[in-house]
Structure formats: C-alpha cells, structure tokens
Short mmCIF file of C-alpha atoms and ligand atoms in Angstrom, two decimals:
data_model
loop_
_atom_site.label_atom_id
_atom_site.label_comp_id
_atom_site.label_asym_id
_atom_site.label_seq_id
_atom_site.Cartn_x
_atom_site.Cartn_y
_atom_site.Cartn_z
CA MET A 1 110.57 62.75 126.98
CA ASN A 2 113.02 65.59 126.59
CA PHE A 3 111.16 68.73 125.50
CA LYS A 4 114.08 71.11 125.73
CA SER A 5 114.38 73.51 122.79
CA ASP A 6 112.19 71.46 120.49
CA ILE A 7 110.28 73.74 118.13
CA THR A 8 107.62 72.42 115.77
CA ILE A 9 106.20 74.62 113.03
CA ILE A 10 102.94 73.61 111.32
CA GLY A 11 102.89 74.74 107.69
CA ALA A 12 105.57 75.24 105.03
CA GLY A 13 104.23 78.36 103.38
CA VAL A 14 106.34 81.50 103.20
CA VAL A 15 105.56 82.32 106.84
CA GLY A 16 106.40 78.93 108.35
CA LEU A 17 109.57 78.70 106.27
CA ALA A 18 110.69 82.22 107.21
CA ILE A 19 110.23 81.38 110.89
CA ALA A 20 112.10 78.07 110.47
CA ALA A 21 114.99 79.94 108.81
CA GLN A 22 115.06 82.42 111.69
CA VAL A 23 114.90 79.99 114.62
CA ALA A 24 116.98 77.11 113.21
CA GLY A 25 120.57 77.42 114.31
CA GLN A 26 119.48 79.25 117.46
CA HIS A 27 117.49 76.26 118.75
CA LYS A 28 117.98 72.52 118.57
CA ALA A 29 115.55 70.14 116.85
CA VAL A 30 113.36 72.40 114.76
CA TYR A 31 110.72 70.58 112.69
CA VAL A 32 108.42 71.88 110.00
CA LEU A 33 105.38 69.70 109.27
CA GLU A 34 103.64 70.25 105.94
CA LYS A 35 100.62 68.26 104.74
CA ASN A 36 101.32 68.75 101.03
CA GLU A 37 104.04 67.15 98.87
CA ARG A 38 106.05 70.36 98.58
CA PHE A 39 106.35 73.76 100.25
CA GLY A 40 104.27 76.77 99.23
CA GLN A 41 101.37 75.03 97.50
CA GLU A 42 98.59 77.10 99.09
CA ILE A 43 98.27 80.85 99.77
CA SER A 44 101.98 81.42 99.13
CA SER A 45 101.73 80.46 95.46
CA ARG A 46 98.44 82.23 94.65
CA HIS A 47 99.02 85.93 95.18
CA SER A 48 100.18 89.10 93.43
CA GLY A 49 103.83 88.75 94.42
CA VAL A 50 104.05 92.39 95.42
CA ILE A 51 106.53 93.75 97.97
CA HIS A 52 104.20 96.27 99.59
CA SER A 53 105.49 99.48 101.14
CA GLY A 54 103.02 99.77 104.07
CA ILE A 55 100.54 102.41 102.91
CA TYR A 56 97.10 101.06 103.73
CA TYR A 57 97.28 99.57 107.21
CA PRO A 58 96.19 101.32 110.43
CA TYR A 59 99.04 103.10 112.21
CA GLY A 60 100.54 100.97 114.99
CA SER A 61 99.04 97.73 113.66
CA LEU A 62 101.21 94.64 113.21
CA LYS A 63 100.34 94.78 109.51
CA ALA A 64 101.82 98.28 109.22
CA LYS A 65 104.93 97.61 111.31
CA LEU A 66 105.78 94.20 109.90
CA CYS A 67 105.10 95.28 106.31
CA VAL A 68 107.43 98.28 106.52
CA GLU A 69 110.16 96.22 108.19
CA GLY A 70 109.56 93.28 105.83
CA ASN A 71 109.83 95.55 102.78
CA ARG A 72 113.33 96.62 103.81
CA LEU A 73 114.39 93.10 104.80
CA LEU A 74 113.09 91.52 101.58
CA TYR A 75 115.08 93.87 99.35
CA GLU A 76 118.19 93.15 101.43
CA ILE A 77 117.62 89.37 101.17
CA CYS A 78 116.99 89.59 97.41
CA GLN A 79 120.14 91.62 96.80
CA LYS A 80 122.35 89.49 99.01
CA HIS A 81 121.09 86.08 97.87
CA GLY A 82 120.27 86.63 94.21
CA ILE A 83 116.48 86.26 94.52
CA GLY A 84 114.61 87.76 91.58
CA TYR A 85 112.89 91.09 92.27
CA ARG A 86 112.15 94.43 90.64
CA LYS A 87 111.64 97.61 92.62
CA MET A 88 109.54 99.20 89.90
CA GLY A 89 107.28 101.38 92.05
CA LYS A 90 103.53 101.65 92.15
CA LEU A 91 100.92 104.26 91.37
CA ILE A 92 97.56 104.53 93.11
CA VAL A 93 95.56 106.39 90.51
CA ALA A 94 92.64 108.75 91.23
CA ALA A 95 90.18 108.40 88.38
CA SER A 96 88.19 111.49 89.38
CA ASP A 97 88.61 114.69 91.43
CA GLU A 98 86.55 113.14 94.26
CA GLU A 99 89.17 110.43 94.67
CA THR A 100 92.12 112.81 95.03
CA GLY A 101 91.26 113.51 98.69
CA GLN A 102 91.76 109.80 99.39
CA LEU A 103 95.26 109.97 97.87
CA GLN A 104 96.20 112.61 100.43
CA GLU A 105 94.81 110.46 103.28
CA LEU A 106 96.67 107.40 102.01
CA LYS A 107 99.89 109.39 101.70
CA GLU A 108 99.61 110.65 105.29
CA ARG A 109 98.80 107.20 106.64
CA GLY A 110 101.60 105.55 104.67
CA HIS A 111 104.09 108.23 105.69
CA ARG A 112 103.16 107.74 109.36
CA ASN A 113 103.57 103.99 108.97
CA GLY A 114 107.09 104.53 107.60
CA ALA A 115 106.49 103.80 103.90
CA GLU A 116 109.33 105.44 102.01
CA GLY A 117 109.27 108.18 99.40
CA LEU A 118 105.49 108.59 98.96
CA ARG A 119 104.60 111.52 96.73
CA ILE A 120 101.41 112.75 95.10
CA ILE A 121 101.91 113.48 91.43
CA SER A 122 99.80 115.64 89.13
CA ARG A 123 98.02 114.55 85.96
CA ARG A 124 100.93 116.01 83.95
CA GLU A 125 103.57 114.00 85.81
CA LEU A 126 101.38 110.89 85.63
CA ASN A 127 101.26 111.38 81.85
CA GLU A 128 105.03 111.66 81.74
CA LEU A 129 105.66 108.56 83.87
CA GLU A 130 102.87 106.40 82.45
CA PRO A 131 101.53 107.92 79.23
CA ASN A 132 99.04 105.08 78.76
CA VAL A 133 97.41 105.38 82.18
CA LYS A 134 94.38 107.63 82.61
CA GLY A 135 93.81 109.54 85.85
CA VAL A 136 93.61 113.02 87.38
CA ALA A 137 96.43 112.46 89.93
CA ALA A 138 98.25 109.57 91.60
CA LEU A 139 100.16 108.55 94.69
CA LEU A 140 103.62 107.29 93.76
CA SER A 141 105.15 104.62 96.00
CA PRO A 142 108.73 104.08 94.85
CA ALA A 143 109.45 101.35 97.45
CA THR A 144 106.87 98.93 96.04
CA GLY A 145 108.16 96.07 93.89
CA ILE A 146 107.68 92.45 92.91
CA ILE A 147 109.49 89.32 94.02
CA ASP A 148 110.00 85.73 92.92
CA SER A 149 108.17 84.30 95.93
CA HIS A 150 109.01 80.70 95.04
CA ALA A 151 112.73 81.52 95.08
CA LEU A 152 112.23 83.32 98.39
CA MET A 153 110.64 80.21 99.90
CA GLY A 154 113.47 78.10 98.48
CA PHE A 155 115.94 80.43 100.18
CA PHE A 156 114.14 80.24 103.54
CA ALA A 157 113.92 76.43 103.27
CA ALA A 158 117.64 76.13 102.48
CA ARG A 159 118.52 78.50 105.34
CA ALA A 160 116.37 76.48 107.74
CA LYS A 161 118.03 73.22 106.69
CA GLU A 162 121.51 74.71 107.02
CA GLY A 163 120.57 75.62 110.57
CA GLY A 164 119.62 71.98 111.23
CA ALA A 165 115.84 72.22 110.79
CA GLU A 166 114.00 69.32 109.23
CA ILE A 167 111.21 70.11 106.77
CA THR A 168 108.94 67.11 106.32
CA TYR A 169 106.11 66.70 103.80
CA ARG A 170 102.85 64.70 103.70
CA LYS A 171 102.51 65.26 107.45
CA ASN A 172 99.01 66.40 108.31
CA VAL A 173 98.67 67.55 111.91
CA VAL A 174 95.40 66.12 113.23
CA GLY A 175 95.79 66.34 117.02
CA ILE A 176 97.34 68.64 119.62
CA ASP A 177 97.31 67.73 123.31
CA LYS A 178 98.81 69.71 126.12
CA LEU A 179 101.48 67.94 128.16
CA SER A 180 103.35 69.34 131.11
CA GLY A 181 106.02 71.56 129.51
CA GLY A 182 104.93 71.08 125.92
CA TYR A 183 102.56 69.50 123.44
CA LYS A 184 101.86 66.11 121.97
CA VAL A 185 101.40 66.50 118.22
CA THR A 186 99.56 63.77 116.30
CA VAL A 187 100.29 63.45 112.61
CA GLU A 188 98.63 61.58 109.76
CA GLU A 189 100.78 60.46 106.83
CA GLY A 190 98.74 59.08 103.92
CA ASP A 191 97.56 55.51 104.56
CA LYS A 192 100.16 54.90 107.27
CA ASP A 193 99.27 54.68 110.97
CA LYS A 194 99.10 57.99 112.80
CA PHE A 195 102.09 58.84 114.96
CA SER A 196 102.64 61.30 117.79
CA PHE A 197 105.63 63.10 119.20
CA ALA A 198 106.34 65.74 121.80
CA THR A 199 107.46 69.29 121.27
CA ARG A 200 108.15 72.05 123.73
CA ILE A 201 107.06 74.92 121.46
CA LEU A 202 104.41 74.65 118.77
CA ILE A 203 103.97 77.35 116.12
CA ASN A 204 100.77 77.40 114.06
CA CYS A 205 101.45 78.78 110.55
CA ALA A 206 98.70 76.76 108.88
CA GLY A 207 97.40 79.54 106.60
CA LEU A 208 93.87 78.67 105.50
CA GLN A 209 93.61 76.04 108.24
CA CYS A 210 95.11 78.07 111.09
CA ASP A 211 91.76 78.42 112.88
CA ARG A 212 91.20 74.65 112.74
CA VAL A 213 94.70 74.00 114.08
CA ALA A 214 94.03 76.46 116.94
CA GLU A 215 90.83 74.52 117.63
CA LEU A 216 92.78 71.24 117.75
CA ALA A 217 94.66 72.68 120.72
CA GLY A 218 91.34 73.31 122.50
CA ILE A 219 90.92 77.02 121.75
CA ASP A 220 87.31 78.19 121.40
CA ILE A 221 87.85 79.98 118.09
CA ALA A 222 84.48 81.75 118.14
CA LYS A 223 85.26 83.24 121.56
CA ALA A 224 88.86 84.09 120.59
CA ASP A 225 87.61 85.66 117.33
CA TYR A 226 89.91 83.38 115.32
CA ARG A 227 87.34 82.00 112.88
CA LEU A 228 88.56 82.63 109.34
CA HIS A 229 86.46 84.02 106.52
CA TYR A 230 87.69 82.93 103.11
CA SER A 231 87.85 85.68 100.52
CA LYS A 232 88.60 84.59 96.99
CA GLY A 233 90.70 86.73 94.69
CA GLU A 234 90.65 85.97 90.96
CA TYR A 235 93.10 87.11 88.30
CA PHE A 236 92.76 87.61 84.55
CA SER A 237 95.85 87.70 82.34
CA VAL A 238 96.19 90.53 79.82
CA GLY A 239 97.47 89.50 76.39
CA GLY A 240 97.76 91.32 73.10
CA GLY A 241 101.22 92.73 73.86
CA LYS A 242 99.65 95.26 76.27
CA ASN A 243 102.21 94.46 78.96
CA LYS A 244 104.65 96.87 77.28
CA LEU A 245 102.29 99.81 77.87
CA VAL A 246 102.89 100.29 81.60
CA SER A 247 106.09 100.06 83.58
CA ARG A 248 104.80 100.26 87.15
CA LEU A 249 102.14 98.51 89.23
CA ILE A 250 98.89 100.41 88.78
CA TYR A 251 96.20 100.41 91.49
CA PRO A 252 92.87 102.16 91.85
CA VAL A 253 91.99 104.07 95.03
CA PRO A 254 90.90 101.29 97.46
CA GLU A 255 87.36 100.87 98.68
CA VAL A 256 86.60 102.20 102.14
CA LYS A 257 86.69 98.97 104.20
CA PHE A 258 89.92 97.75 102.55
CA THR A 259 88.55 94.22 102.02
CA SER A 260 90.81 94.29 98.98
CA LEU A 261 93.05 96.87 97.35
CA GLY A 262 90.85 96.92 94.24
CA VAL A 263 91.46 95.17 90.93
CA HIS A 264 94.93 96.32 89.98
CA VAL A 265 97.58 95.76 87.33
CA THR A 266 100.52 93.64 88.29
CA LEU A 267 103.50 92.65 86.22
CA ASP A 268 105.56 89.60 86.99
CA LEU A 269 109.31 89.24 86.63
CA GLU A 270 108.87 87.99 83.04
CA GLY A 271 106.90 91.16 82.29
CA ARG A 272 103.53 89.37 81.98
CA MET A 273 100.60 91.57 82.87
CA ARG A 274 97.56 90.54 84.85
CA LEU A 275 94.55 92.12 86.50
CA GLY A 276 93.33 91.24 89.94
CA PRO A 277 92.54 90.20 92.49
CA ASN A 278 88.87 90.91 93.07
CA ALA A 279 87.41 89.96 96.45
CA GLU A 280 84.47 87.67 97.12
CA TYR A 281 83.67 85.86 100.36
CA VAL A 282 83.33 82.13 99.71
CA ALA A 283 82.31 79.17 101.88
CA SER A 284 85.02 76.77 100.77
CA ILE A 285 88.35 76.56 98.98
CA ASP A 286 87.87 76.44 95.21
CA TYR A 287 90.44 77.92 92.85
CA SER A 288 88.33 78.10 89.70
CA VAL A 289 87.95 81.50 88.00
CA ASP A 290 84.39 82.55 87.18
CA THR A 291 84.51 83.73 83.55
CA GLY A 292 81.29 85.62 84.33
CA HIS A 293 83.49 88.11 86.23
CA LYS A 294 85.27 89.20 83.05
CA ASP A 295 83.00 92.25 82.59
CA GLU A 296 83.73 93.45 86.14
CA PHE A 297 87.50 93.18 85.51
CA TYR A 298 87.28 94.80 82.12
CA ASN A 299 85.18 97.73 83.33
CA SER A 300 87.33 98.53 86.35
CA ALA A 301 90.59 98.23 84.39
CA LYS A 302 89.29 100.26 81.44
CA ARG A 303 88.81 103.31 83.71
CA MET A 304 92.57 103.52 84.29
CA LEU A 305 93.86 101.69 81.23
CA PRO A 306 91.91 102.79 78.15
CA PHE A 307 94.11 100.62 75.87
CA ILE A 308 92.70 97.37 77.28
CA GLU A 309 90.32 95.49 74.98
CA TYR A 310 87.78 92.94 76.13
CA GLU A 311 89.45 90.16 74.13
CA ASP A 312 92.81 90.81 75.86
CA LEU A 313 91.51 89.25 79.09
CA GLU A 314 91.74 85.53 79.86
CA PRO A 315 90.94 83.85 83.20
CA GLU A 316 94.24 83.00 84.90
CA MET A 317 94.15 81.83 88.51
CA ALA A 318 92.68 82.46 91.94
CA GLY A 319 93.89 82.63 95.52
CA ILE A 320 92.07 82.56 98.84
CA ARG A 321 92.67 85.09 101.63
CA PRO A 322 92.51 83.85 105.24
CA LYS A 323 90.63 86.87 106.63
CA LEU A 324 89.60 87.60 110.19
CA GLN A 325 87.53 90.47 108.81
CA GLY A 326 84.07 89.17 107.97
CA PRO A 327 81.71 90.73 105.41
CA GLY A 328 80.88 94.34 106.36
CA GLU A 329 83.33 94.35 109.30
CA ASP A 330 86.23 96.70 109.88
CA VAL A 331 89.82 95.78 109.01
CA LYS A 332 91.39 93.27 111.42
CA ASP A 333 95.06 92.98 112.26
CA PHE A 334 97.33 89.92 112.10
CA VAL A 335 97.14 87.84 115.29
CA ILE A 336 100.60 86.62 116.37
CA ARG A 337 100.74 85.51 119.98
CA ASN A 338 101.88 83.04 122.57
CA GLU A 339 98.66 81.64 124.04
CA THR A 340 99.75 81.63 127.71
CA ASP A 341 96.59 83.46 128.79
CA LYS A 342 94.52 80.67 127.23
CA GLY A 343 96.38 78.13 129.35
CA LEU A 344 98.60 77.15 126.41
CA PRO A 345 102.10 78.57 127.04
CA GLY A 346 104.49 77.85 124.18
CA PHE A 347 101.67 77.51 121.65
CA ILE A 348 102.19 80.40 119.22
CA ASN A 349 99.34 81.18 116.88
CA LEU A 350 99.58 83.10 113.62
CA ILE A 351 96.00 83.79 112.54
CA GLY A 352 94.68 85.78 109.60
CA ILE A 353 98.02 86.22 107.80
CA GLU A 354 96.57 87.68 104.63
CA SER A 355 98.25 90.44 102.59
CA PRO A 356 100.82 91.85 103.32
CA GLY A 357 101.93 88.45 104.67
CA LEU A 358 104.42 87.76 101.89
CA THR A 359 106.09 91.15 102.31
CA SER A 360 106.04 90.84 106.09
CA SER A 361 107.40 87.27 106.21
CA PRO A 362 110.98 88.03 107.31
CA ALA A 363 109.72 90.55 109.88
CA ILE A 364 107.09 88.10 111.16
CA ALA A 365 109.93 85.59 111.55
CA ARG A 366 111.91 88.02 113.73
CA TYR A 367 108.81 88.86 115.75
CA VAL A 368 108.09 85.17 116.41
CA ALA A 369 111.76 84.45 117.20
CA ASN A 370 111.53 87.11 119.91
CA ILE A 371 108.44 85.46 121.39
CA VAL A 372 110.32 82.14 121.35
CA LYS A 373 113.29 83.74 123.13
CA GLY A 374 110.95 84.81 125.92
CA ILE A 375 109.79 81.21 126.38
CA VAL A 376 113.05 79.23 126.39
C1 FAD B 401 94.86 86.82 96.22
C2 FAD B 401 96.01 87.14 97.14
C3 FAD B 401 96.93 88.13 96.81
C4 FAD B 401 97.98 88.42 97.70
N1 FAD B 401 98.93 89.33 97.30
C5 FAD B 401 99.95 89.61 98.15
C6 FAD B 401 100.94 90.54 97.76
O1 FAD B 401 100.97 91.01 96.64
N2 FAD B 401 101.91 90.85 98.67
C7 FAD B 401 101.93 90.33 99.93
O2 FAD B 401 102.78 90.71 100.72
N3 FAD B 401 101.02 89.39 100.31
C8 FAD B 401 100.05 89.02 99.44
N4 FAD B 401 99.13 88.08 99.80
C9 FAD B 401 99.24 87.46 101.11
C10 FAD B 401 100.30 86.36 101.15
O3 FAD B 401 100.24 85.58 99.98
C11 FAD B 401 100.04 85.48 102.39
O4 FAD B 401 99.99 86.32 103.53
C12 FAD B 401 101.12 84.44 102.62
O5 FAD B 401 101.41 83.71 101.44
C13 FAD B 401 100.65 83.49 103.71
O6 FAD B 401 101.62 82.49 103.89
P1 FAD B 401 101.38 81.33 104.95
O7 FAD B 401 102.67 80.63 105.07
O8 FAD B 401 100.77 81.93 106.19
O9 FAD B 401 100.22 80.43 104.33
P2 FAD B 401 100.35 79.22 103.27
O10 FAD B 401 101.26 79.56 102.18
O11 FAD B 401 98.95 78.81 102.92
O12 FAD B 401 101.04 78.07 104.12
C14 FAD B 401 100.34 77.36 105.11
C15 FAD B 401 100.75 75.91 104.99
O13 FAD B 401 100.21 75.18 106.09
C16 FAD B 401 99.92 73.88 105.63
N5 FAD B 401 98.97 73.27 106.56
C17 FAD B 401 97.72 73.69 106.85
N6 FAD B 401 97.15 72.88 107.76
C18 FAD B 401 98.07 71.94 108.07
C19 FAD B 401 98.07 70.81 108.94
N7 FAD B 401 97.01 70.51 109.70
N8 FAD B 401 99.18 70.04 108.99
C20 FAD B 401 100.27 70.32 108.23
N9 FAD B 401 100.31 71.37 107.37
C21 FAD B 401 99.24 72.18 107.30
C22 FAD B 401 99.32 74.14 104.25
O14 FAD B 401 99.35 72.97 103.46
C23 FAD B 401 100.18 75.25 103.73
O15 FAD B 401 101.25 74.80 102.92
C24 FAD B 401 98.09 87.74 98.93
C25 FAD B 401 97.18 86.71 99.24
C26 FAD B 401 96.16 86.40 98.35
C27 FAD B 401 95.21 85.28 98.66
#
C-alpha cells in the first residue's frame, strides 16, 4: 500500500470542507467521507449564521484566535467569490445599570482578542441607531455580520474538487485501525458490504460524532476529556412585519458561564427575523422545538424588544451544539491536535467545534494545514 500524501477527512460540514479546500492541491489524493447524502446536513445547517467578531472567548484560546482570523478571512472570501453576506453589526444590550459593567468587561476582552471597532454606546446613541430597542447602554460590534453558510460550503466543496479532492457521500466511517505509517479506515455504505482502505493522514471533523470517531481509533475519550455534551438550541421565527424594526443583530448580556450567548435576535439575508438559540443539555439528537419554551423566548426578547407580541412567535428549528463543557463547568476551548502523544501520529482530531466554528472555519483550515505540513 502506498500511504504517501493520502489525506482522508471524515465529515463534510463547513469545517471538513474548509480543510479539504485548504489541503487539496497541496497534497495528492485527498478524500472527504460523509455519511449523509449531501454536505452540511448537521450542525452546519442549524445555526445562527453569524460571522462573530471574537468578543466572548478567553484571551489566547483557539476560539478567540481562530474566530478573529476567520472573521477577516470570511469577509475576504465573500467579497472575492460572491458569497452572500451582510456586515450589519451587532449590539449587546444592557437592560439595566447592573449589566453595564459587563459591557465594559466584554469590550476589554474583545479588544484584547483583536475584535475590531468595539465601542460602548450610551442610551441616547442606542436610541438613534435602533429606536425600537430598549436598553440603558450597549456594546457595538461593527465587524459582526451574517453569511450564507450553504453558499460558503458550496464554495469550499468546489475549491476542494478543483484541487483534486474527492468528496464522497453515504460513506459512514465505522472502523479505524492503526497501520505502520497510517490508518486503515473501514466504511459502511448502505446495504453494500463494508470496505476498507488505507490513508496516511486521517482528520476527524465528525461534528456531533467526533468523540465516537476518536473512540474508533482507540482513544479513551473519558480520559482524554473528549466526551461531548449535546446542548440543544431552539429558534422561534418572528412574524408580523417586525423584522423591519431592527437593522442590527441584537444580543443580551451573556450569562456568566457562557453556555450560550443568550436568546438573541438574528436576521437572515432575506431579512427574516428570528429569536434564539436557547441552550438546554440533551441526551440525544432531536431537532424538534418545544412549543412550551415560547414563554421563555417571549419574556427574554420583550425586555429588549418591547414591540414583540406573543402571537408574533412561531417555533422554527433547532440545532445541537457539540460541547466539551458539561453542565455547570467552565468554558472549554476547541481541541485541534495531532494525536502523536496518544500513539496515533497523523490522526488529527477536531473536538468540540461549537460556535464560533462557522466563523472560524477558514482559520481552522489553515491551522490544520499547518499541522499536516509538519507531518508530511
Ligand atoms: C444552535 C447553534 C448556533 C450556532 N451559531 C453559530 C454562529 O452564529 N456563528 C458561528 O460561527 N458558529 C455558530 N455555530 C457553530 C457552527 O455551526 C459549528 O461550529 C459548525 O457548523 C461545525 O461544523 P462541523 O463541520 O464541525 O460539523 P457538521 O456540520 O456537523 O459536520 C460534521 C459532518 O460529519 C459527518 N459525520 C459524522 N460522523 C461520521 C462518520 N462516522 N462517517 C462519515 N461522516 C460522519 C456528519 O454527517 C456531518 O455532516 C452554531 C451552532 C449551533 C448548534
């Protein structure tokens, strides 16, 4: 078997595709294996679609660095390749005087992380910018925007194919065995017989299944602290023509442990408005929206957006976050590493790629390409 420069990527979400686009062309025989019929059917199509600026994440963390770099790269990619986006800016709104101290802390943290143009604005300026939003002050983040994430994935997929990569669907990776100088990957394809092939480098971008894929390679995921906790985020759409009443993304001050950024207002590229996501740890993947949560959404939105009426809200969709941070625990960073010290050189794991994973995707791709360079 010839292992030389074979790279196999498990998962065709935005992260796997971004990496494929980055490494194809530089390396021969790059394969992406995806268990679904099409790319981007899981986390990458059930999110807020926000290009974050890098405010919330601990200084020096991968989340902070890759988000700030990804923000810049995404706008460049969108401009150059005609991918839909709007750099409309975002406001984190303090609903009371007690919350204004947190705005200052967020501004300092974001500034240190490299988020551009952050500025605290007074109630008067908030009224001028967003007359329909209620608050005592706000943190303005002009570098925040929204993106057509499906078009972004299409771009990465096309780039990868141009570079010679092959993206194959209905390929469920069910076995990983170490060989000398690489890995044997076993794949299930519907009712057909399983097949195996060899790869020199194996990159795990399996999103909600990344811990299980790491386990397939023999990693003790409890010991490595790779076990995922699923956190569901639901969205409610806002009808009644209320979408015309704000022009930026509107967020509350986040809760202390940052398990989520708080139920916020997002607008999509068609101008549709929605509220969400909330955050609830769940045992399994289930995308239904609990209509019983409508009161919670209504009450938290009403604090900032007095114009919202109960009947404006309709359940829309849900996504699941692949979190390393369990209930009550502190924030955890992305894990992106070559597992040489676990006896698995050339096996690169990406674990816990929750938000800001979409924003960070082109920067994650560069980061992984550098790891790959160090191997080949
Ligand atoms: C509610 C919510 C809101 C979010 N909002 C934002 C936001 O506004 N901005 C932002 O930057 N980020 C946001 N994120 C985060 C962002 O969406 C994710 O970080 C990103 O989409 C993760 O992409 P991925 O490629 O790692 O995972 P996925 O898109 O899930 O891709 C993983 C792929 O691996 C495949 N796979 C899994 N196991 C196997 C196997 N054994 N064999 C073959 N294929 C396999 C899956 O089928 C899947 O297609 C949000 C996430 C959620 C849940």
